[in-house]
Short mmCIF file of C-alpha atoms and ligand atoms in Angstrom, two decimals:
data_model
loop_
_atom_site.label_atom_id
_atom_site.label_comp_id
_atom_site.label_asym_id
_atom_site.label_seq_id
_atom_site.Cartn_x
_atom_site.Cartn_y
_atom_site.Cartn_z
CA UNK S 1 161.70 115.20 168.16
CA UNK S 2 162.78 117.64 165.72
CA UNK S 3 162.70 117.79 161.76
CA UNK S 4 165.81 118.95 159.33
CA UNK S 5 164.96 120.58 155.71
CA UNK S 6 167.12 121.94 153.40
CA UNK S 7 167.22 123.55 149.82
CA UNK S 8 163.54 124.69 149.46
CA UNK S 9 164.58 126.93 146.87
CA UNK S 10 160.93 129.10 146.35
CA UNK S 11 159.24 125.78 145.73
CA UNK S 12 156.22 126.77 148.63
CA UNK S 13 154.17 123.37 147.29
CA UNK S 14 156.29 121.55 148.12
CA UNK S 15 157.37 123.44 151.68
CA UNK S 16 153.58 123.41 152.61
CA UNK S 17 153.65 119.77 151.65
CA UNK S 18 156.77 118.42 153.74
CA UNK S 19 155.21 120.95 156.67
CA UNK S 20 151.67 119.18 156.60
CA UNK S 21 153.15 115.66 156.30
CA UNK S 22 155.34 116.10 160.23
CA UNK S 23 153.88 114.68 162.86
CA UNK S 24 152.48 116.51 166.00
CA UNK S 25 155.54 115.96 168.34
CA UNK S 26 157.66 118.11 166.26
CA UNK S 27 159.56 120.66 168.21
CA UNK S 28 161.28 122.49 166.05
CA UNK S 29 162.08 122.64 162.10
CA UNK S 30 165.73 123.64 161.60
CA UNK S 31 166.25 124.62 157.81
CA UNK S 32 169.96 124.08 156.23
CA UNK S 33 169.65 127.05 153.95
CA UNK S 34 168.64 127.75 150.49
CA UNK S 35 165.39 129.38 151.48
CA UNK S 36 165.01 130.72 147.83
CA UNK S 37 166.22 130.59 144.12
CA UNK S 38 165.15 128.60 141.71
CA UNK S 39 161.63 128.42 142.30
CA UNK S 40 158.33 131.01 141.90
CA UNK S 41 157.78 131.70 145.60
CA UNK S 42 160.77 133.03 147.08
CA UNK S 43 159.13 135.80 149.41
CA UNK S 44 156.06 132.94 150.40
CA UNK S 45 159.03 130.39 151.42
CA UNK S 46 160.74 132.89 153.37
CA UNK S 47 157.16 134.34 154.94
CA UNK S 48 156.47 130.52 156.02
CA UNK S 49 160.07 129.75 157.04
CA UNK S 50 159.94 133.03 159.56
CA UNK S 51 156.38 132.62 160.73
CA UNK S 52 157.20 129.70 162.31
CA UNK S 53 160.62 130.77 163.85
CA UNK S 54 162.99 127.79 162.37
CA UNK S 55 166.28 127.80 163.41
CA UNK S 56 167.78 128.57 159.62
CA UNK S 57 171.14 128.82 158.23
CA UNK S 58 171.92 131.01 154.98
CA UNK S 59 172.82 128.71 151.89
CA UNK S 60 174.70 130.14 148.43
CA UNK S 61 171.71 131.37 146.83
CA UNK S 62 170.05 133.31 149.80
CA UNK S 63 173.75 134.90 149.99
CA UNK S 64 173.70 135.32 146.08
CA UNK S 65 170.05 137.14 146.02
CA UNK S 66 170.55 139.64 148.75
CA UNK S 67 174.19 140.17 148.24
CA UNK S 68 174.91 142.55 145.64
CA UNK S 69 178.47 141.58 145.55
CA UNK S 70 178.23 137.92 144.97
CA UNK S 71 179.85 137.29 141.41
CA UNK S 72 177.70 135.84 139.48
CA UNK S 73 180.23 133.95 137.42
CA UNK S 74 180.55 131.39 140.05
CA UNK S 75 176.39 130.40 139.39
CA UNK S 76 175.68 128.63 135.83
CA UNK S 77 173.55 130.65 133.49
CA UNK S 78 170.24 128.98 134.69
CA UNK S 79 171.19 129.54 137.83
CA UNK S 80 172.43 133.05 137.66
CA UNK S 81 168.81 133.89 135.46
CA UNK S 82 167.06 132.57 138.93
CA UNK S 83 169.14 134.51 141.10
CA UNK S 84 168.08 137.62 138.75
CA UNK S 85 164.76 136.91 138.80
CA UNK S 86 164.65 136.75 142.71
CA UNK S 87 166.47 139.78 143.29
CA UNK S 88 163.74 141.45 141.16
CA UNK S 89 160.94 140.19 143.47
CA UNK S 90 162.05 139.49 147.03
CA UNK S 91 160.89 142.13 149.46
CA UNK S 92 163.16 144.37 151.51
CA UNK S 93 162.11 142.79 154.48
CA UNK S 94 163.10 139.24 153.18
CA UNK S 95 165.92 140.07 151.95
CA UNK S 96 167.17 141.75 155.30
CA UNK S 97 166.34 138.42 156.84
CA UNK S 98 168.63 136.20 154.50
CA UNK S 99 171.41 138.03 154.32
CA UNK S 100 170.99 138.07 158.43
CA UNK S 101 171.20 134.33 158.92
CA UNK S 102 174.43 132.75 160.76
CA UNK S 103 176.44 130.13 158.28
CA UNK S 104 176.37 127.47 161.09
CA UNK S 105 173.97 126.15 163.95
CA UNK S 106 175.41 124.32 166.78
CA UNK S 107 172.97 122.60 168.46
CA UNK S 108 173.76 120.06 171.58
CA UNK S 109 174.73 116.72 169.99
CA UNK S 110 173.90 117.99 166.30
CA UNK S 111 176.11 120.54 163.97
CA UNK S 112 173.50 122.44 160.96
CA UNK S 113 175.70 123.53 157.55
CA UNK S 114 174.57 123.90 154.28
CA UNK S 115 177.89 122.83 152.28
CA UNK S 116 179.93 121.43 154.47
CA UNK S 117 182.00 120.96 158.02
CA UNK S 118 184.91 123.23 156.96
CA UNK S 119 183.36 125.03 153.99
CA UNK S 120 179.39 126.62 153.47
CA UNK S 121 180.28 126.33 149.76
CA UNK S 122 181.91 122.78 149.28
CA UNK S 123 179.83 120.32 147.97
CA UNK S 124 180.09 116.33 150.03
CA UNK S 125 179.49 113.92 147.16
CA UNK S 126 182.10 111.63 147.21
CA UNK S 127 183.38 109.42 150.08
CA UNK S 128 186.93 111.19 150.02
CA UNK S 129 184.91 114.66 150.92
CA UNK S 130 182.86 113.05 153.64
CA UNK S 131 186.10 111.15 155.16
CA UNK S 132 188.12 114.11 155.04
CA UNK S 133 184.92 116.37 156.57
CA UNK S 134 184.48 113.61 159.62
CA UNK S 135 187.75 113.66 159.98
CA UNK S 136 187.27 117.63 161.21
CA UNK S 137 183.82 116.71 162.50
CA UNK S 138 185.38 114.69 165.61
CA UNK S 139 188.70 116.83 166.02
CA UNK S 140 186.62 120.36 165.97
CA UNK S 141 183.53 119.36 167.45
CA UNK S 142 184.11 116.14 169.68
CA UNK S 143 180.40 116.30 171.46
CA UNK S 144 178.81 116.16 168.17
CA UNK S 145 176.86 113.18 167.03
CA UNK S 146 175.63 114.32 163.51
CA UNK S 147 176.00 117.10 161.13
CA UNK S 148 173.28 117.95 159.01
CA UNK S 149 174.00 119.45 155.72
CA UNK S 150 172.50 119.86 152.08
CA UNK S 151 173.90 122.23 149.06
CA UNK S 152 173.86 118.64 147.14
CA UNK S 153 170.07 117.84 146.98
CA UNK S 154 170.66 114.32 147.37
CA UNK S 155 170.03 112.10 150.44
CA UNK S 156 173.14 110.85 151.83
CA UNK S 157 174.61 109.10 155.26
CA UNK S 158 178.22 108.94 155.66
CA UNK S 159 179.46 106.56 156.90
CA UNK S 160 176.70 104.10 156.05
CA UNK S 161 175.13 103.21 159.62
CA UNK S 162 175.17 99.08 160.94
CA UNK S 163 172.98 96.55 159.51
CA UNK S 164 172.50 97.78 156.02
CA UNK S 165 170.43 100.71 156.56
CA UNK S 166 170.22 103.13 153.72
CA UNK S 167 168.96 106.62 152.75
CA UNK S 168 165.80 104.65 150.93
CA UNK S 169 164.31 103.03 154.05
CA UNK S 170 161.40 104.54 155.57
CA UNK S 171 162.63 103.51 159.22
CA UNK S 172 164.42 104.74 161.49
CA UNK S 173 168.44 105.06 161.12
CA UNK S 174 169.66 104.46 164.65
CA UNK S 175 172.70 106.35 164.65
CA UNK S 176 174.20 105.48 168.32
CA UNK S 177 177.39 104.26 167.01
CA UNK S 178 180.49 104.22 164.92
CA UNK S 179 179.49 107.80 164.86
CA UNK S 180 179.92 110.71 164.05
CA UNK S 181 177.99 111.12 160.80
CA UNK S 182 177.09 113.50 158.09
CA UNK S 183 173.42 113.26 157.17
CA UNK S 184 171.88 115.17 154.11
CA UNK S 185 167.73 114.98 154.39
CA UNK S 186 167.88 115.59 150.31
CA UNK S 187 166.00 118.63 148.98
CA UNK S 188 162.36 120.53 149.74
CA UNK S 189 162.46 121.65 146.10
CA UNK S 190 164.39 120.51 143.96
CA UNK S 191 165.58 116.69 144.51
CA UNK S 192 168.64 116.08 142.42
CA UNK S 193 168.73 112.51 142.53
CA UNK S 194 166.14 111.41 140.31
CA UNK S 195 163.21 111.15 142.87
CA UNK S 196 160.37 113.76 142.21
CA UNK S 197 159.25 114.09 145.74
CA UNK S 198 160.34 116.05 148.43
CA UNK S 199 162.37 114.80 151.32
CA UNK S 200 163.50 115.78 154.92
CA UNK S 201 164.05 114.34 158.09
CA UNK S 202 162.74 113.46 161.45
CA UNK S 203 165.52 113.33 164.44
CA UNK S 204 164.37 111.47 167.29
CA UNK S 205 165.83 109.08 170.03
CA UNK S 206 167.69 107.63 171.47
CA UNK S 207 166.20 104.20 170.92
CA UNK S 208 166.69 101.75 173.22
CA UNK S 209 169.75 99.31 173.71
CA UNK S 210 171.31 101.66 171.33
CA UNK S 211 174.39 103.71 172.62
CA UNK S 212 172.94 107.19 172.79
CA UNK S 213 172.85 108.61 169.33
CA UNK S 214 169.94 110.25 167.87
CA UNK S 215 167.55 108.20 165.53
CA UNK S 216 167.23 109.65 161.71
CA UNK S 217 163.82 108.91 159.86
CA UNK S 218 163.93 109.69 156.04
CA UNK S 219 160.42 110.87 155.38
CA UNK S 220 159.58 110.99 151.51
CA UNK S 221 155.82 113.34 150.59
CA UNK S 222 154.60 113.34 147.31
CA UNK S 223 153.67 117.21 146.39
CA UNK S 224 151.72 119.12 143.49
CA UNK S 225 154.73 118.78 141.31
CA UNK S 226 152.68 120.30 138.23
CA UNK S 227 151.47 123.41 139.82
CA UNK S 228 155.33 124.06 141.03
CA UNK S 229 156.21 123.59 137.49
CA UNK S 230 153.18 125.92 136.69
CA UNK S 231 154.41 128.87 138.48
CA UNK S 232 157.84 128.87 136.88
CA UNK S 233 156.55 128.97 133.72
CA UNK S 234 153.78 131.84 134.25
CA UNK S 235 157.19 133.31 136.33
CA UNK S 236 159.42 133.86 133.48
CA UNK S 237 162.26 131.68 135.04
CA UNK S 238 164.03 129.21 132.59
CA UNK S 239 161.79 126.36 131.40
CA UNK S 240 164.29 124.13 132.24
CA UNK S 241 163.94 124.61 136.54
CA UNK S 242 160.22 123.43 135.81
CA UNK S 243 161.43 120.26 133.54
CA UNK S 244 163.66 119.16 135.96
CA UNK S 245 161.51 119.24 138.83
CA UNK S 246 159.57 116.15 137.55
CA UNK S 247 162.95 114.35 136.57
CA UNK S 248 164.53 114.89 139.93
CA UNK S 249 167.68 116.31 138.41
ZN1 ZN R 301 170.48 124.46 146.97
#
């Protein structure tokens, strides 16, 4: 069994919660980018994120922090004042790290991407963009059974799996047919559709009678939203990326 995070974005109470709440038969955490930004802890999230080895790809605002060249013009101004304020703080050796990290992981049945199949930037929130991003899913990478990806920070399954199953149920997806699919395990820190807690994934499977395909289990963990908000204040950031963390937006 492995576990799938994305988007922790310097939010470490919430990392340290989503890490307490997996179970002991977890392998490996792979992390879909967006280590930092955002959030008061960028050099903590990256210290816990390389302590314990995760597979991790690099997301826009890793890229935008340790990248000197990134135009800023392409971030809103909240966003741009976050990517500011991490540049000011995150330590040479943390910063060498991000702007290492591949853009893709390619695992054996599973694909890791932080925007999307074809682009690290584009954002899947519409069926059209999912369609057209299976669509290159099965004629790119025909052994693949899933692709994780975040960049949104909203749970998602395209296409919906049999039986009903949605991104709200606490059980396990079985994902063994009408594959592939494009899973998004939602956001460490900062959930952007209107939930407050964290969310992630466990991968596990296959279950039986099914046809092969790993199982997805949505795992939702309640963190100490205040103190998050806390830190951002005492930080300097924008008010605003403290608000919002108790809105989920
Ligand atoms: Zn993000």
């Amino acid at each position: 069994m492995y576990a799938v995070i994305s988007d922790i974005h310097g939010n470490l109470e919430a990392l340290e919660a989503v890490l307490d709440d997996m179970p002991e038969g977890v392998e490996r955490v792979y992390c879909l980018g967006d280590v930092v930004g955002y959030g008061a802890s960028p050099n903590e999230c990256c210290d816990r994120v390389r302590e314990l080895g995760m597979p991790v790809i690099s997301g826009n605002h890793d890229l935008a922090v340790t990248d000197p060249e990134t135009d800023l013009a392409w971030f809103n101004p909240v966003a741009a004042a976050a990517v500011e304020w991490t540049r000011g703080r995150i330590t040479d050796s943390n910063a060498a790290f991000l702007f290492s990290l591949p853009r893709t992981l390619h695992g054996e049945e599973a694909l890791f991407v932080h925007g999307s199949v074809r682009d690290p930037d584009e954002y899947i929130v519409d069926s059209a963009t999912a369609g057209e991003n299976l669509a290159l899913l099965k004629s790119e990478y025909p052994g693949i059974r899933v692709c994780f990806f975040g960049h949104t920070h909203v749970k998602a399954i395209a296409p919906l799996p049999p039986g009903g199953a949605s991104v709200a149920d606490s059980e396990p997806l079985d994902l063994g047919s009408n594959g592939p699919y494009l899973v998004n395990p939602g956001s460490v820190g900062q959930p952007r559709d209107g939930d407050s807690f964290a969310s992630y994934v466990l991968v596990g499977g296959p279950s039986e009678g099914s046809e092969g395909g790993p199982e997805v289990a949505y795992r939702f963990v309640e963190y100490d939203v205040e103190k998050a908000q806390a830190g951002i204040r005492a930080a300097g950031l924008p008010t605003v990326l403290a608000d919002r963390l108790s809105q989920g937006r």
